[in-house]
């Protein structure tokens, strides 16, 4: 199944600049981080955001508005999490 990447749902404002594509290993690391629950609240929130935003085969590919509502966070937090992953790499998240 071919996915169209880079555009947002009809309810979203604009085209996503920072598209999240996680490898299987990166997804596992984030899921382990969440399961352990020993990191800061901010780091756990970023992990949840990235897992929901992931458009890879195993990802959920949620829209930003759906992530914001489900995780009770802000638009800027979702934007910053995406941007940091794309610009600085997985290790910095």
Tab-separated table of C-alpha atoms in Angstrom:
chain	number	residue	atom	x	y	z
A	1	UNK	CA	0.000	0.000	0.000
A	2	UNK	CA	1.472	3.315	-1.069
A	3	UNK	CA	1.089	6.162	1.439
A	4	UNK	CA	1.046	9.775	0.481
A	5	UNK	CA	3.565	11.517	2.718
A	6	UNK	CA	4.018	15.194	3.374
A	7	UNK	CA	0.460	16.462	3.316
A	8	UNK	CA	-1.828	16.940	6.241
A	9	UNK	CA	-5.418	15.832	6.663
A	10	UNK	CA	-8.109	18.109	5.266
A	11	UNK	CA	-8.648	19.628	8.709
A	12	UNK	CA	-5.004	20.633	9.028
A	13	UNK	CA	-3.705	24.067	8.078
A	14	UNK	CA	-0.743	23.408	5.799
A	15	UNK	CA	1.815	20.965	4.458
A	16	UNK	CA	4.004	19.267	7.049
A	17	UNK	CA	7.584	20.349	6.779
A	18	UNK	CA	8.934	17.808	9.272
A	19	UNK	CA	7.777	14.288	8.429
A	20	UNK	CA	8.529	11.626	11.048
A	21	UNK	CA	9.756	8.270	9.721
A	22	UNK	CA	11.100	5.982	12.428
A	23	UNK	CA	13.043	2.778	11.912
A	24	UNK	CA	11.945	-0.396	13.700
A	25	UNK	CA	14.816	0.076	16.166
A	26	UNK	CA	13.877	3.706	16.873
A	27	UNK	CA	10.241	2.722	17.493
A	28	UNK	CA	11.365	-0.005	19.889
A	29	UNK	CA	13.617	2.428	21.774
A	30	UNK	CA	10.780	4.927	22.177
A	31	UNK	CA	8.337	2.230	23.274
A	32	UNK	CA	10.846	0.932	25.832
A	33	UNK	CA	11.415	4.468	27.131
A	34	UNK	CA	7.660	4.885	27.655
A	35	UNK	CA	7.224	1.447	29.261
A	36	UNK	CA	10.005	2.112	31.770
A	37	UNK	CA	8.598	5.556	32.587
A	38	UNK	CA	11.847	6.674	34.223
A	39	UNK	CA	12.498	9.700	32.011
A	40	UNK	CA	11.266	13.243	32.428
A	41	UNK	CA	7.640	14.002	31.558
A	42	UNK	CA	8.803	16.131	28.623
A	43	UNK	CA	10.919	13.331	27.185
A	44	UNK	CA	8.086	10.807	27.554
A	45	UNK	CA	5.697	13.228	25.837
A	46	UNK	CA	8.134	13.671	22.930
A	47	UNK	CA	8.384	9.878	22.595
A	48	UNK	CA	4.604	9.565	22.455
A	49	UNK	CA	4.356	12.380	19.903
A	50	UNK	CA	6.959	10.803	17.634
A	51	UNK	CA	5.320	7.377	17.804
A	52	UNK	CA	1.929	8.845	16.880
A	53	UNK	CA	3.386	11.055	14.121
A	54	UNK	CA	5.447	8.267	12.533
A	55	UNK	CA	4.376	7.598	8.933
A	56	UNK	CA	6.527	4.495	8.409
A	57	UNK	CA	4.961	1.069	7.821
A	58	UNK	CA	4.532	0.462	11.553
A	59	UNK	CA	3.647	4.027	12.437
A	60	UNK	CA	0.254	5.464	13.206
A	61	UNK	CA	0.635	8.566	11.030
A	62	UNK	CA	-1.715	10.697	13.103
A	63	UNK	CA	-2.386	14.311	12.197
A	64	UNK	CA	-1.013	17.000	14.492
A	65	UNK	CA	-4.506	17.967	15.637
A	66	UNK	CA	-5.275	14.377	16.629
A	67	UNK	CA	-1.960	14.105	18.517
A	68	UNK	CA	-2.594	17.407	20.303
A	69	UNK	CA	-6.036	16.283	21.407
A	70	UNK	CA	-5.049	12.739	22.428
A	71	UNK	CA	-1.920	13.741	24.355
A	72	UNK	CA	-3.340	17.022	25.668
A	73	UNK	CA	-0.374	19.017	24.457
A	74	UNK	CA	0.241	22.118	22.365
A	75	UNK	CA	0.736	22.628	18.659
A	76	UNK	CA	4.188	24.076	19.326
A	77	UNK	CA	5.274	20.985	21.296
A	78	UNK	CA	4.307	18.682	18.417
A	79	UNK	CA	6.042	20.982	15.931
A	80	UNK	CA	9.238	21.139	18.031
A	81	UNK	CA	9.351	17.354	18.509
A	82	UNK	CA	9.040	16.795	14.746
A	83	UNK	CA	11.578	19.514	13.948
A	84	UNK	CA	14.143	18.235	16.454
A	85	UNK	CA	13.937	14.689	15.087
A	86	UNK	CA	14.347	15.798	11.454
A	87	UNK	CA	17.004	18.453	11.992
A	88	UNK	CA	19.050	17.016	14.868
A	89	UNK	CA	18.489	13.265	14.563
A	90	UNK	CA	16.985	10.568	16.732
A	91	UNK	CA	19.768	10.588	19.322
A	92	UNK	CA	18.945	14.183	20.318
A	93	UNK	CA	15.263	13.470	21.019
